[in-house]
């Protein structure tokens, strides 16, 4: 044991984080709000327990939901002097264990044979064949969008640990809306599962259930694994699904040395099968668990944190303590009403330029949006305005249908370069099956394809006449935009990304674009659970901002339809009483004792330029507006 090292570990955390670090071995739930240092707390707990001899590092398994998070955890632990901890994703840990214990399964080979391990598309051939059987058609004739939808539903069913027989009722109850009848999906899942079993192969989604079942059924395997791992920590526990929980329970084997960290208010992956109730009910499963709340948000200013708190106030699906902003004062969030989407894009461009002029680095600016297709016009508006942009890797211009449209336009331009561009585009879009007034039902791949084509139509409609006069000029402009998507922007680029991909990231200035009803919340969100998740998405978007937060919406939607602001916007901007004139601010003097809603008791140490600097002791010195203080 290194007492000096243990002291250093404790010196790097605040009092709330220290409570989690010092909690005895056993069940611990750390509710970590946005910006409160959840990964720091978890890694310091692991390091401290190792250094004091409570849980040696080699007997602990840290489980994450992404390879990146696992790598970050290993790096942090290494810097804390604990390099030997195994940090893996659920799937990576399951695959490693299956390979080691494969002889115990009685199956041939040296380990599980995974579909698509060779990258030759075996997985999709199995899906096509299963769908073909149900639809009574050759697998080669099955539409690619249906194959994609089946893959999505398989992943959802596997995350919820559902059999083919259980899928249909569960999917109906959850409001699943793939691009085909749910009974067709259920039948295809059954045939796909049978084909895998017959051929002795697994897919990626099978790993968790197969590994859990092996541990549950083989006492020797279970004893070996449980001897190897005496304790577990789980990062982002709110994103855990039933299949992952089943494997975790198999690893534990009735023991309770587990620490989890997460935030139910940032649970935004229910559509993938994540079950928020697991973190919420942790203390029900373990009544003797230590529960620690981290509420000091070191990321954001008080006005941003206040907006996030208002957004979730009184929401049972987001129960948890209110955050306390630790970056002091800053500008209030702003909501901007725009005439239409073109005006909204111009407003976003002006806002970004304003931030850059005041010294906010471009790489500290993010434009957040709800749907992938919304990035197309937003990115084009910024780039056309001279702003370098980095996307989130969704590669819009690499989508099959967009590549097809650009190729057809290119061919048209080669044969009749002076034809009207909009007429030519209309012909091409119709040729690839796009009908502007007839979007597909459901939320599957067919709708995603339609949305991508509709985004291209909207982009072209917003271009100046100089670019849309002839098919030759339009084709050249779209080819240029496609090429720009493949050029690394380097440093000094503004980020344009979905809210989902923004989770876990932060920027000095964030703009929530297309914040209209139907986008936030999504028009597809109809159940109470889906609407609750949409609110949590808005919470995630809000808490990405360190200092500047703006939301924009358009009063007129494409096609001349009226737009409405997102119902969440009213919580972003603080409401102020207007019935009576505001009372004059209290005059403060140096040495005076005051109190603040978030920071507690303090003493005034400076008064200048209309602001008051207060020493709050452990919370440090904060410069605040007088109206946020109460004199004692």
Coordinates of C-alpha atoms in Angstrom, one line a residue:
X1 CA 0.0 0.0 0.0
X2 CA 1.2 3.5 -0.8
X3 CA -0.3 6.0 1.6
X4 CA 1.3 8.9 -0.1
X5 CA -0.2 7.9 -3.4
X6 CA -3.6 7.4 -1.8
X7 CA -3.4 10.9 -0.4
X8 CA -2.6 12.3 -3.8
X9 CA -5.7 10.5 -5.2
X10 CA -7.9 12.1 -2.6
X11 CA -6.4 15.5 -3.1
X12 CA -7.7 15.5 -6.7
X13 CA -11.4 15.3 -5.8
X14 CA -14.0 17.5 -4.2
X15 CA -15.9 16.5 -1.1
X16 CA -18.8 14.9 -3.0
X17 CA -16.5 13.0 -5.3
X18 CA -14.4 12.0 -2.2
X19 CA -17.6 10.4 -0.6
X20 CA -17.8 8.1 -3.7
X21 CA -14.1 7.4 -3.7
X22 CA -14.1 6.5 0.0
X23 CA -17.3 4.4 0.1
X24 CA -16.5 0.9 1.3
X25 CA -16.4 -2.1 -1.0
X26 CA -19.9 -3.1 -1.9
X27 CA -22.7 -1.7 -4.0
X28 CA -22.3 2.0 -4.8
X29 CA -24.4 4.2 -7.1
X30 CA -22.9 7.5 -8.2
X31 CA -25.4 9.8 -9.7
X32 CA -23.2 12.1 -11.7
X33 CA -24.9 15.1 -13.4
X34 CA -23.4 16.7 -16.5
X35 CA -20.0 18.2 -16.0
X36 CA -19.6 16.8 -12.5
X37 CA -16.6 14.6 -13.1
X38 CA -18.0 11.1 -13.3
X39 CA -15.1 9.5 -15.0
X40 CA -12.7 11.2 -12.7
X41 CA -14.6 10.0 -9.7
X42 CA -14.8 6.4 -10.9
X43 CA -11.1 6.2 -11.8
X44 CA -10.1 7.8 -8.5
X45 CA -12.3 5.3 -6.6
X46 CA -10.6 2.3 -8.4
X47 CA -7.2 3.8 -7.8
X48 CA -7.8 4.5 -4.1
X49 CA -9.3 1.0 -3.5
X50 CA -6.2 -0.5 -5.1
X51 CA -3.7 1.6 -3.3
X52 CA -5.2 0.9 0.2
X53 CA -5.5 -2.8 -0.6
X54 CA -9.4 -3.0 -0.6
X55 CA -9.7 -4.3 -4.2
X56 CA -6.4 -5.1 -6.0
X57 CA -6.5 -3.7 -9.5
X58 CA -6.0 -7.1 -11.2
X59 CA -9.2 -8.4 -9.5
X60 CA -11.4 -5.6 -10.9
X61 CA -13.2 -5.4 -14.3
X62 CA -14.2 -1.9 -15.5
X63 CA -17.0 -2.1 -18.0
X64 CA -17.9 0.7 -20.5
X65 CA -20.1 1.2 -23.5
X66 CA -17.5 2.2 -26.0
X67 CA -14.0 1.3 -26.9
X68 CA -13.0 5.0 -26.6
X69 CA -14.3 5.2 -23.0
X70 CA -12.5 2.0 -22.1
X71 CA -9.2 3.4 -23.5
X72 CA -9.7 6.7 -21.6
X73 CA -10.3 4.9 -18.4
X74 CA -7.1 2.8 -18.8
X75 CA -5.2 6.0 -19.6
X76 CA -6.5 7.8 -16.5
X77 CA -5.8 4.9 -14.2
X78 CA -2.3 4.6 -15.6
X79 CA -1.6 8.2 -14.7
X80 CA -2.9 7.5 -11.2
X81 CA -0.3 4.8 -10.9
X82 CA -2.7 1.8 -11.5
X83 CA -1.9 0.5 -15.0
X84 CA -3.1 -3.1 -14.5
X85 CA -6.9 -2.6 -14.5
X86 CA -8.9 -4.3 -17.3
X87 CA -11.3 -1.8 -18.9
X88 CA -13.4 -3.3 -21.7
X89 CA -16.8 -2.9 -23.3
X90 CA -19.4 -5.5 -22.5
X91 CA -19.0 -7.1 -25.9
X92 CA -15.2 -7.2 -25.8
X93 CA -15.2 -8.8 -22.4
X94 CA -17.8 -11.4 -23.5
X95 CA -15.9 -12.2 -26.6
X96 CA -12.6 -12.6 -24.7
X97 CA -14.3 -15.0 -22.2
X98 CA -16.0 -17.0 -24.9
X99 CA -12.7 -17.5 -26.7
X100 CA -11.0 -18.7 -23.5
X101 CA -13.8 -21.0 -22.4
X102 CA -14.9 -22.2 -25.8
X103 CA -14.0 -25.9 -25.1
X104 CA -16.6 -25.9 -22.3
X105 CA -19.3 -25.2 -24.9
X106 CA -18.8 -28.5 -26.6
X107 CA -18.9 -26.7 -30.0
X108 CA -16.3 -27.2 -32.7
X109 CA -13.5 -24.9 -33.4
X110 CA -11.2 -22.7 -31.3
X111 CA -13.8 -20.0 -30.6
X112 CA -17.1 -18.5 -31.7
X113 CA -17.4 -17.9 -35.5
X114 CA -18.8 -14.4 -35.9
X115 CA -20.8 -13.4 -38.9
X116 CA -19.0 -10.7 -40.9
X117 CA -15.7 -11.2 -39.0
X118 CA -14.1 -11.5 -42.4
X119 CA -15.9 -8.4 -43.7
X120 CA -17.5 -10.3 -46.6
X121 CA -21.1 -9.5 -45.9
X122 CA -22.2 -12.9 -44.5
X123 CA -24.4 -11.2 -41.9
X124 CA -26.5 -9.5 -44.5
X125 CA -26.7 -12.6 -46.6
X126 CA -28.3 -14.4 -43.7
X127 CA -30.7 -11.5 -43.1
X128 CA -31.7 -11.4 -46.8
X129 CA -32.3 -15.2 -46.8
X130 CA -34.5 -15.0 -43.7
X131 CA -36.6 -12.2 -45.1
X132 CA -36.8 -13.9 -48.4
X133 CA -38.3 -17.0 -46.7
X134 CA -40.9 -15.0 -44.9
X135 CA -41.8 -12.9 -47.9
X136 CA -41.6 -15.9 -50.2
X137 CA -39.2 -14.2 -52.5
X138 CA -35.6 -14.9 -53.5
X139 CA -33.2 -13.3 -51.0
X140 CA -31.5 -11.4 -53.8
X141 CA -34.8 -9.6 -54.5
X142 CA -35.3 -8.4 -50.9
X143 CA -35.1 -4.6 -50.7
X144 CA -31.9 -3.3 -48.9
X145 CA -34.0 -1.0 -46.7
X146 CA -35.9 -4.0 -45.3
X147 CA -32.6 -5.8 -44.6
X148 CA -31.4 -2.7 -42.7
X149 CA -34.6 -2.5 -40.7
X150 CA -34.3 -6.2 -39.8
X151 CA -30.8 -5.6 -38.6
X152 CA -32.0 -2.7 -36.4
X153 CA -34.8 -4.8 -34.9
X154 CA -32.5 -7.7 -34.2
X155 CA -30.1 -5.4 -32.3
X156 CA -33.1 -4.0 -30.3
X157 CA -34.4 -7.5 -29.5
X158 CA -31.0 -8.7 -28.5
X159 CA -30.4 -5.7 -26.2
X160 CA -33.7 -6.5 -24.4
X161 CA -32.8 -10.2 -24.3
X162 CA -35.9 -11.2 -26.3
X163 CA -36.4 -14.4 -28.2
X164 CA -38.1 -14.4 -31.6
X165 CA -41.4 -15.5 -29.9
X166 CA -41.2 -12.6 -27.4
X167 CA -40.3 -9.9 -30.0
X168 CA -43.8 -9.3 -31.5
X169 CA -45.6 -8.4 -28.2
X170 CA -42.6 -6.4 -26.9
X171 CA -42.3 -4.5 -30.2
X172 CA -46.0 -3.6 -30.3
X173 CA -45.8 -2.4 -26.7
X174 CA -42.8 -0.3 -27.4
X175 CA -44.3 1.3 -30.5
X176 CA -41.6 0.0 -32.8
X177 CA -42.2 1.2 -36.4
X178 CA -39.8 -0.5 -38.9
X179 CA -40.6 -0.3 -42.6
X180 CA -42.5 -3.6 -42.6
X181 CA -45.1 -5.4 -40.6
X182 CA -43.9 -6.5 -37.1
X183 CA -45.1 -10.0 -37.8
X184 CA -42.8 -10.2 -40.8
X185 CA -39.9 -9.0 -38.6
X186 CA -40.8 -11.7 -35.9
X187 CA -40.9 -14.4 -38.6
X188 CA -37.5 -13.3 -40.1
X189 CA -35.9 -13.2 -36.6
X190 CA -37.0 -16.8 -36.0
X191 CA -35.6 -18.0 -39.3
X192 CA -32.4 -16.1 -39.0
X193 CA -31.9 -17.5 -35.5
X194 CA -32.5 -21.0 -36.7
X195 CA -30.1 -20.6 -39.6
X196 CA -27.3 -19.4 -37.3
X197 CA -27.9 -22.3 -34.9
X198 CA -27.9 -24.8 -37.8
X199 CA -24.6 -23.4 -39.1
X200 CA -22.9 -22.9 -35.7
X201 CA -22.3 -19.2 -36.0
X202 CA -23.0 -16.1 -33.9
X203 CA -23.5 -12.4 -34.6
X204 CA -22.2 -9.5 -32.6
X205 CA -25.5 -9.2 -30.7
X206 CA -25.3 -12.8 -29.6
X207 CA -22.1 -12.5 -27.6
X208 CA -23.7 -11.2 -24.4
X209 CA -26.5 -13.8 -24.1
X210 CA -24.2 -16.6 -25.2
X211 CA -21.6 -15.7 -22.6
X212 CA -24.2 -15.2 -19.8
X213 CA -25.8 -18.5 -20.6
X214 CA -22.4 -20.3 -20.5
X215 CA -21.7 -18.9 -17.0
X216 CA -25.2 -19.6 -15.8
X217 CA -25.1 -23.3 -16.9
X218 CA -21.4 -24.2 -16.3
X219 CA -20.4 -24.1 -12.6
X220 CA -16.7 -24.5 -13.4
X221 CA -16.7 -21.6 -15.9
X222 CA -18.6 -19.5 -13.4
X223 CA -16.2 -20.3 -10.5
X224 CA -13.2 -19.4 -12.7
X225 CA -14.6 -16.1 -13.8
X226 CA -15.8 -15.1 -10.3
X227 CA -12.4 -16.0 -8.9
X228 CA -10.7 -13.8 -11.5
X229 CA -13.0 -10.7 -10.9
X230 CA -13.8 -9.8 -7.3
X231 CA -15.3 -6.4 -8.1
X232 CA -16.8 -4.4 -11.0
X233 CA -17.4 -0.8 -12.0
X234 CA -19.7 0.3 -14.8
X235 CA -19.5 3.6 -16.6
X236 CA -22.6 5.3 -18.1
X237 CA -24.8 2.8 -16.3
X238 CA -28.0 4.6 -17.5
X239 CA -27.2 3.2 -21.0
X240 CA -27.1 -0.4 -19.8
X241 CA -29.7 -2.7 -21.4
X242 CA -31.2 -6.0 -20.1
X243 CA -28.8 -8.2 -22.0
X244 CA -25.8 -6.4 -20.5
X245 CA -27.4 -6.5 -17.1
X246 CA -27.9 -10.3 -17.4
X247 CA -24.2 -10.7 -18.2
X248 CA -23.2 -8.4 -15.3
X249 CA -25.4 -10.5 -12.9
X250 CA -23.7 -13.7 -14.2
X251 CA -20.3 -12.2 -13.5
X252 CA -21.4 -11.1 -10.0
X253 CA -22.9 -14.4 -9.1
X254 CA -24.9 -13.0 -6.2
X255 CA -22.0 -10.9 -4.9
X256 CA -22.5 -7.1 -4.5
X257 CA -19.1 -5.5 -5.0
X258 CA -20.1 -3.2 -7.8
X259 CA -20.0 0.5 -8.3
X260 CA -22.0 2.2 -11.1
X261 CA -22.0 5.7 -12.3
X262 CA -24.4 7.5 -14.6
X263 CA -27.2 10.1 -14.9
X264 CA -30.8 9.1 -15.7
X265 CA -31.3 12.6 -17.1
X266 CA -28.8 11.8 -19.9
X267 CA -30.4 8.4 -20.8
X268 CA -31.1 8.8 -24.6
X269 CA -30.6 5.3 -25.9
X270 CA -33.9 3.6 -25.1
X271 CA -34.4 3.1 -28.9
X272 CA -31.4 0.8 -28.7
X273 CA -32.8 -1.1 -25.8
X274 CA -31.2 0.8 -22.8
X275 CA -33.3 0.6 -19.6
X276 CA -33.1 3.7 -17.5
X277 CA -34.8 1.9 -14.6
X278 CA -31.6 0.0 -13.9
X279 CA -29.8 3.0 -12.5
X280 CA -32.9 4.5 -11.0
X281 CA -33.8 1.2 -9.1
X282 CA -30.2 0.3 -8.2
X283 CA -30.9 1.0 -4.5
X284 CA -34.0 -1.2 -4.7
X285 CA -31.9 -4.2 -5.9
X286 CA -29.2 -3.3 -3.3
X287 CA -31.0 -1.7 -0.3
X288 CA -27.7 -1.4 1.6
X289 CA -26.0 0.5 -1.3
X290 CA -24.1 3.7 -0.8
X291 CA -25.7 6.4 -2.9
X292 CA -23.7 9.5 -3.8
X293 CA -24.9 12.5 -5.8
X294 CA -22.4 14.7 -7.7
X295 CA -24.0 18.0 -8.4
X296 CA -21.2 20.5 -8.9
X297 CA -21.1 21.2 -12.7
X298 CA -17.5 22.3 -13.5
X299 CA -18.3 22.6 -17.2
X300 CA -21.0 25.3 -17.4
X301 CA -21.9 28.7 -16.1
X302 CA -24.7 29.4 -13.7
X303 CA -27.2 30.5 -16.4
X304 CA -26.6 27.4 -18.5
X305 CA -27.0 25.1 -15.5
X306 CA -30.1 27.0 -14.4
X307 CA -31.6 26.4 -17.8
X308 CA -30.9 22.7 -17.6
X309 CA -32.4 22.5 -14.1
X310 CA -35.6 24.3 -15.3
X311 CA -35.9 21.8 -18.2
X312 CA -36.0 18.9 -15.8
X313 CA -37.8 20.4 -12.8
X314 CA -40.6 18.2 -11.6
X315 CA -40.0 15.5 -14.2
X316 CA -40.3 12.0 -12.5
X317 CA -38.5 10.4 -15.4
X318 CA -35.5 12.6 -14.7
X319 CA -35.5 12.5 -10.9
X320 CA -32.2 13.6 -9.3
X321 CA -30.6 16.5 -7.5
X322 CA -30.3 19.9 -9.2
X323 CA -27.0 20.9 -10.6
X324 CA -24.9 23.7 -9.3
X325 CA -23.0 25.8 -11.9
X326 CA -19.3 26.2 -10.9
X327 CA -18.1 28.5 -13.7
X328 CA -19.7 31.6 -12.3
X329 CA -21.8 34.0 -14.2
X330 CA -22.2 34.3 -18.0
X331 CA -24.7 35.3 -20.7
X332 CA -28.2 34.0 -20.4
X333 CA -29.4 31.4 -22.9
X334 CA -31.1 33.0 -26.0
X335 CA -34.0 31.7 -28.1
X336 CA -34.3 33.2 -31.6
X337 CA -37.5 33.0 -33.7
X338 CA -36.7 33.0 -37.5
X339 CA -39.0 33.5 -40.4
X340 CA -38.1 30.3 -42.2
X341 CA -35.3 27.8 -42.5
X342 CA -33.3 30.0 -44.9
X343 CA -33.6 32.9 -42.3
X344 CA -32.6 30.4 -39.6
X345 CA -29.5 29.4 -41.5
X346 CA -28.6 33.1 -42.0
X347 CA -29.2 33.7 -38.2
X348 CA -27.0 30.7 -37.3
X349 CA -24.2 32.1 -39.6
X350 CA -24.4 35.5 -38.0
X351 CA -24.4 34.0 -34.5
X352 CA -21.3 31.9 -35.2
X353 CA -19.5 34.9 -36.8
X354 CA -20.3 36.9 -33.7
X355 CA -18.9 34.3 -31.4
X356 CA -15.7 34.0 -33.5
X357 CA -15.3 37.8 -33.4
X358 CA -15.5 37.9 -29.6
X359 CA -12.7 35.4 -29.4
X360 CA -14.4 32.0 -29.1
X361 CA -12.2 29.5 -31.0
X362 CA -14.0 27.8 -33.9
X363 CA -13.2 24.4 -32.5
X364 CA -15.1 25.5 -29.3
X365 CA -18.4 26.1 -31.3
X366 CA -21.0 23.4 -32.1
X367 CA -24.2 23.4 -34.0
X368 CA -26.4 20.6 -32.6
X369 CA -29.4 19.1 -34.4
X370 CA -31.9 16.3 -33.9
X371 CA -31.7 14.3 -37.2
X372 CA -28.9 13.4 -39.5
X373 CA -30.5 14.9 -42.6
X374 CA -30.7 18.3 -40.9
X375 CA -26.9 18.6 -41.1
X376 CA -26.9 19.1 -44.9
X377 CA -28.3 22.6 -45.2
X378 CA -26.7 23.7 -41.9
X379 CA -23.3 22.6 -43.1
X380 CA -23.8 24.2 -46.5
X381 CA -24.9 27.5 -45.0
X382 CA -21.8 27.7 -42.8
X383 CA -19.4 26.7 -45.6
X384 CA -20.9 29.1 -48.1
X385 CA -20.5 31.8 -45.4
X386 CA -16.7 31.0 -45.2
X387 CA -16.9 29.0 -42.0
X388 CA -14.8 25.8 -41.9
X389 CA -17.0 22.8 -40.7
X390 CA -16.2 19.4 -39.3
X391 CA -19.1 16.9 -39.3
X392 CA -19.8 13.9 -37.1
X393 CA -18.7 11.2 -39.6
X394 CA -22.2 10.5 -40.9
X395 CA -20.9 11.0 -44.5
X396 CA -24.1 12.3 -46.1
X397 CA -22.7 12.5 -49.6
X398 CA -21.5 8.9 -49.3
X399 CA -25.0 7.6 -48.9
X400 CA -25.9 5.2 -51.7
X401 CA -29.0 7.2 -52.8
X402 CA -27.1 10.5 -52.9
X403 CA -24.2 9.0 -54.8
X404 CA -26.8 7.7 -57.3
X405 CA -28.5 11.1 -57.7
X406 CA -25.2 12.9 -58.3
X407 CA -24.1 10.3 -60.9
X408 CA -27.4 10.6 -62.7
X409 CA -27.2 14.4 -62.6
X410 CA -23.6 14.2 -63.9
X411 CA -24.8 12.0 -66.8
X412 CA -27.6 14.5 -67.6
X413 CA -25.2 17.4 -67.6
X414 CA -22.9 15.5 -70.0
X415 CA -25.7 15.0 -72.5
X416 CA -27.6 18.3 -72.1
X417 CA -25.6 20.7 -70.0
X418 CA -27.9 23.7 -70.5
X419 CA -31.1 22.0 -69.4
X420 CA -33.0 23.6 -66.5
X421 CA -31.3 22.4 -63.2
X422 CA -34.4 22.2 -61.1
X423 CA -36.3 20.2 -63.8
X424 CA -33.4 17.9 -64.2
X425 CA -33.1 17.3 -60.4
X426 CA -36.8 16.6 -60.2
X427 CA -36.6 14.0 -62.9
X428 CA -33.6 12.4 -61.3
X429 CA -35.3 12.3 -57.8
X430 CA -38.4 10.8 -59.3
X431 CA -36.2 8.2 -61.1
X432 CA -34.7 7.0 -57.8
X433 CA -38.1 6.8 -56.1
X434 CA -38.4 10.1 -54.2
X435 CA -41.9 11.5 -54.0
X436 CA -41.9 14.8 -52.0
X437 CA -45.5 14.5 -50.8
X438 CA -45.4 10.8 -50.0
X439 CA -42.9 10.0 -47.3
X440 CA -42.8 6.3 -46.2
X441 CA -44.5 5.2 -43.0
X442 CA -42.5 4.3 -40.0
X443 CA -39.0 5.2 -38.8
X444 CA -36.9 2.6 -40.7
X445 CA -34.3 2.7 -43.4
X446 CA -36.9 3.7 -46.1
X447 CA -37.8 6.8 -44.2
X448 CA -34.1 7.6 -43.7
X449 CA -33.5 7.3 -47.4
X450 CA -36.5 9.6 -48.1
X451 CA -35.2 12.1 -45.6
X452 CA -31.8 12.1 -47.2
X453 CA -33.2 12.8 -50.6
X454 CA -35.6 15.4 -49.2
X455 CA -32.5 17.1 -47.6
X456 CA -30.9 17.3 -51.0
X457 CA -34.0 18.9 -52.6
X458 CA -34.1 21.4 -49.7
X459 CA -30.4 22.2 -50.1
X460 CA -30.8 22.9 -53.9
X461 CA -34.0 25.0 -53.2
X462 CA -31.9 27.3 -51.0
X463 CA -29.1 27.9 -53.5
X464 CA -28.7 31.1 -55.4
X465 CA -29.9 31.2 -59.0
X466 CA -26.3 31.4 -60.3
X467 CA -25.9 27.8 -59.1
X468 CA -29.3 26.4 -60.2
X469 CA -29.6 27.9 -63.7
X470 CA -28.4 24.9 -65.6
X471 CA -27.9 21.2 -64.8
X472 CA -24.2 21.7 -65.5
X473 CA -23.7 24.4 -62.9
X474 CA -25.8 22.5 -60.3
X475 CA -24.0 19.2 -60.9
X476 CA -20.6 20.9 -60.5
X477 CA -21.7 22.6 -57.3
X478 CA -23.0 19.4 -55.7
X479 CA -19.9 17.5 -56.7
X480 CA -17.8 20.3 -55.1
X481 CA -19.8 19.9 -51.9
X482 CA -19.4 16.2 -51.9
X483 CA -15.6 16.6 -52.3
X484 CA -15.5 19.1 -49.4
X485 CA -17.0 16.4 -47.1
X486 CA -13.8 14.4 -47.6
X487 CA -11.3 17.2 -47.0
X488 CA -10.0 17.2 -43.4
X489 CA -10.9 20.6 -42.0
X490 CA -7.8 20.8 -39.7
X491 CA -8.0 23.1 -36.7
X492 CA -10.3 26.0 -36.5
X493 CA -13.5 24.3 -37.7
X494 CA -17.0 24.5 -36.2
X495 CA -18.6 21.2 -35.3
X496 CA -22.0 20.3 -36.8
X497 CA -23.4 17.1 -35.2
X498 CA -26.5 15.4 -33.9
X499 CA -27.4 15.7 -30.2
X500 CA -26.9 11.9 -29.8
X501 CA -23.3 12.1 -31.0
X502 CA -22.6 15.2 -28.9
X503 CA -23.3 13.3 -25.7
X504 CA -20.1 13.2 -23.6
X505 CA -18.6 16.2 -25.4
X506 CA -18.5 19.9 -24.6
X507 CA -18.0 23.3 -26.3
X508 CA -17.6 26.9 -25.2
X509 CA -20.6 27.9 -27.4
X510 CA -23.5 25.7 -28.5
X511 CA -26.4 26.5 -30.9
X512 CA -29.4 24.1 -30.9
X513 CA -30.7 24.4 -34.5
X514 CA -34.1 23.4 -35.8
X515 CA -35.5 23.6 -32.3
X516 CA -39.1 23.4 -33.5
X517 CA -41.9 21.2 -32.4
X518 CA -41.7 18.0 -34.6
X519 CA -38.0 18.1 -34.4
X520 CA -37.6 18.6 -30.6
X521 CA -39.5 16.6 -29.6
X522 CA -39.4 14.4 -32.7
X523 CA -42.7 13.9 -34.6
X524 CA -42.1 10.2 -34.2
X525 CA -42.2 10.4 -30.4
X526 CA -45.8 9.5 -29.5
X527 CA -45.6 7.5 -26.2
X528 CA -44.9 8.9 -22.8
X529 CA -41.6 7.1 -22.7
X530 CA -40.5 8.4 -26.1
X531 CA -41.5 12.0 -25.2
X532 CA -39.5 11.7 -21.9
X533 CA -36.5 10.6 -23.9
X534 CA -36.9 13.6 -26.2
X535 CA -36.8 16.0 -23.2
X536 CA -33.6 14.2 -22.0
X537 CA -32.1 14.8 -25.4
X538 CA -32.8 18.5 -25.0
X539 CA -31.2 18.3 -21.6
X540 CA -28.1 16.7 -23.1
X541 CA -28.0 19.5 -25.8
X542 CA -28.3 22.2 -23.2
X543 CA -25.5 20.8 -20.9
X544 CA -23.0 20.6 -23.8
X545 CA -22.5 24.4 -23.5
X546 CA -19.9 25.8 -21.2
X547 CA -20.9 29.5 -21.6
X548 CA -22.9 30.5 -24.6
X549 CA -26.2 28.8 -25.4
X550 CA -28.6 29.7 -28.3
X551 CA -31.6 27.9 -29.8
X552 CA -33.2 28.8 -33.1
X553 CA -36.5 27.8 -34.7
X554 CA -38.4 28.7 -37.9
X555 CA -41.9 30.0 -37.9
X556 CA -42.5 28.7 -41.5
X557 CA -41.6 25.2 -42.4
X558 CA -40.7 23.9 -45.9
X559 CA -43.8 23.9 -48.1
X560 CA -45.3 27.0 -46.4
X561 CA -46.5 25.1 -43.3
X562 CA -46.6 27.0 -40.0
X563 CA -43.9 26.0 -37.5
X564 CA -44.1 26.1 -33.7
X565 CA -41.3 26.5 -31.2
X566 CA -40.2 23.4 -29.3
X567 CA -42.1 23.3 -26.0
X568 CA -38.7 23.0 -24.3
X569 CA -37.6 26.5 -25.3
X570 CA -39.7 28.2 -22.7
X571 CA -37.6 26.5 -20.0
X572 CA -34.3 27.7 -21.5
X573 CA -35.0 31.4 -21.0
X574 CA -35.7 32.4 -17.4
X575 CA -39.1 33.9 -16.8
X576 CA -39.2 37.3 -15.1
X577 CA -42.2 38.9 -13.4
X578 CA -43.6 41.8 -15.4
X579 CA -46.5 42.9 -13.2
X580 CA -44.5 45.2 -11.0
X581 CA -41.3 47.2 -11.7
X582 CA -38.2 45.5 -10.5
X583 CA -36.9 46.6 -7.1
X584 CA -33.6 48.5 -7.2
X585 CA -30.6 46.2 -6.6
X586 CA -29.3 46.0 -3.0
X587 CA -26.1 47.9 -2.5
X588 CA -23.3 45.6 -1.2
X589 CA -20.2 46.6 0.7
X590 CA -16.9 44.8 1.3
X591 CA -17.0 42.5 4.3
X592 CA -20.8 42.1 4.1
X593 CA -22.2 38.5 4.6
X594 CA -24.5 37.2 1.8
X595 CA -26.1 34.0 0.6
X596 CA -26.5 32.5 -2.9
X597 CA -29.0 29.8 -3.9
X598 CA -26.2 27.6 -5.3
X599 CA -23.0 28.5 -3.5
X600 CA -24.4 29.1 0.0
X601 CA -23.0 31.5 2.6
X602 CA -20.1 33.9 1.6
X603 CA -18.5 37.3 2.3
X604 CA -18.2 40.2 -0.1
X605 CA -14.6 40.9 -1.0
X606 CA -15.0 43.3 -3.9
X607 CA -17.6 45.5 -5.6
X608 CA -17.0 47.1 -9.0
X609 CA -18.5 47.6 -12.4
X610 CA -21.9 46.6 -11.1
X611 CA -20.8 43.1 -10.0
X612 CA -20.0 41.7 -6.6
X613 CA -17.1 39.3 -5.9
X614 CA -17.9 36.9 -3.0
X615 CA -15.6 34.5 -1.1
X616 CA -17.7 31.3 -0.6
X617 CA -15.0 29.3 1.2
X618 CA -14.8 25.8 -0.3
X619 CA -16.6 27.0 -3.4
X620 CA -14.0 29.7 -4.0
X621 CA -14.4 33.3 -5.1
X622 CA -17.3 34.1 -7.5
X623 CA -18.1 37.3 -9.4
X624 CA -21.9 37.6 -9.5
X625 CA -24.6 40.0 -10.4
X626 CA -26.2 41.7 -7.3
X627 CA -29.6 40.4 -8.1
X628 CA -28.4 36.8 -7.5
X629 CA -27.3 37.6 -3.9
X630 CA -29.2 38.1 -0.7
X631 CA -27.8 40.3 2.0
X632 CA -27.7 38.9 5.6

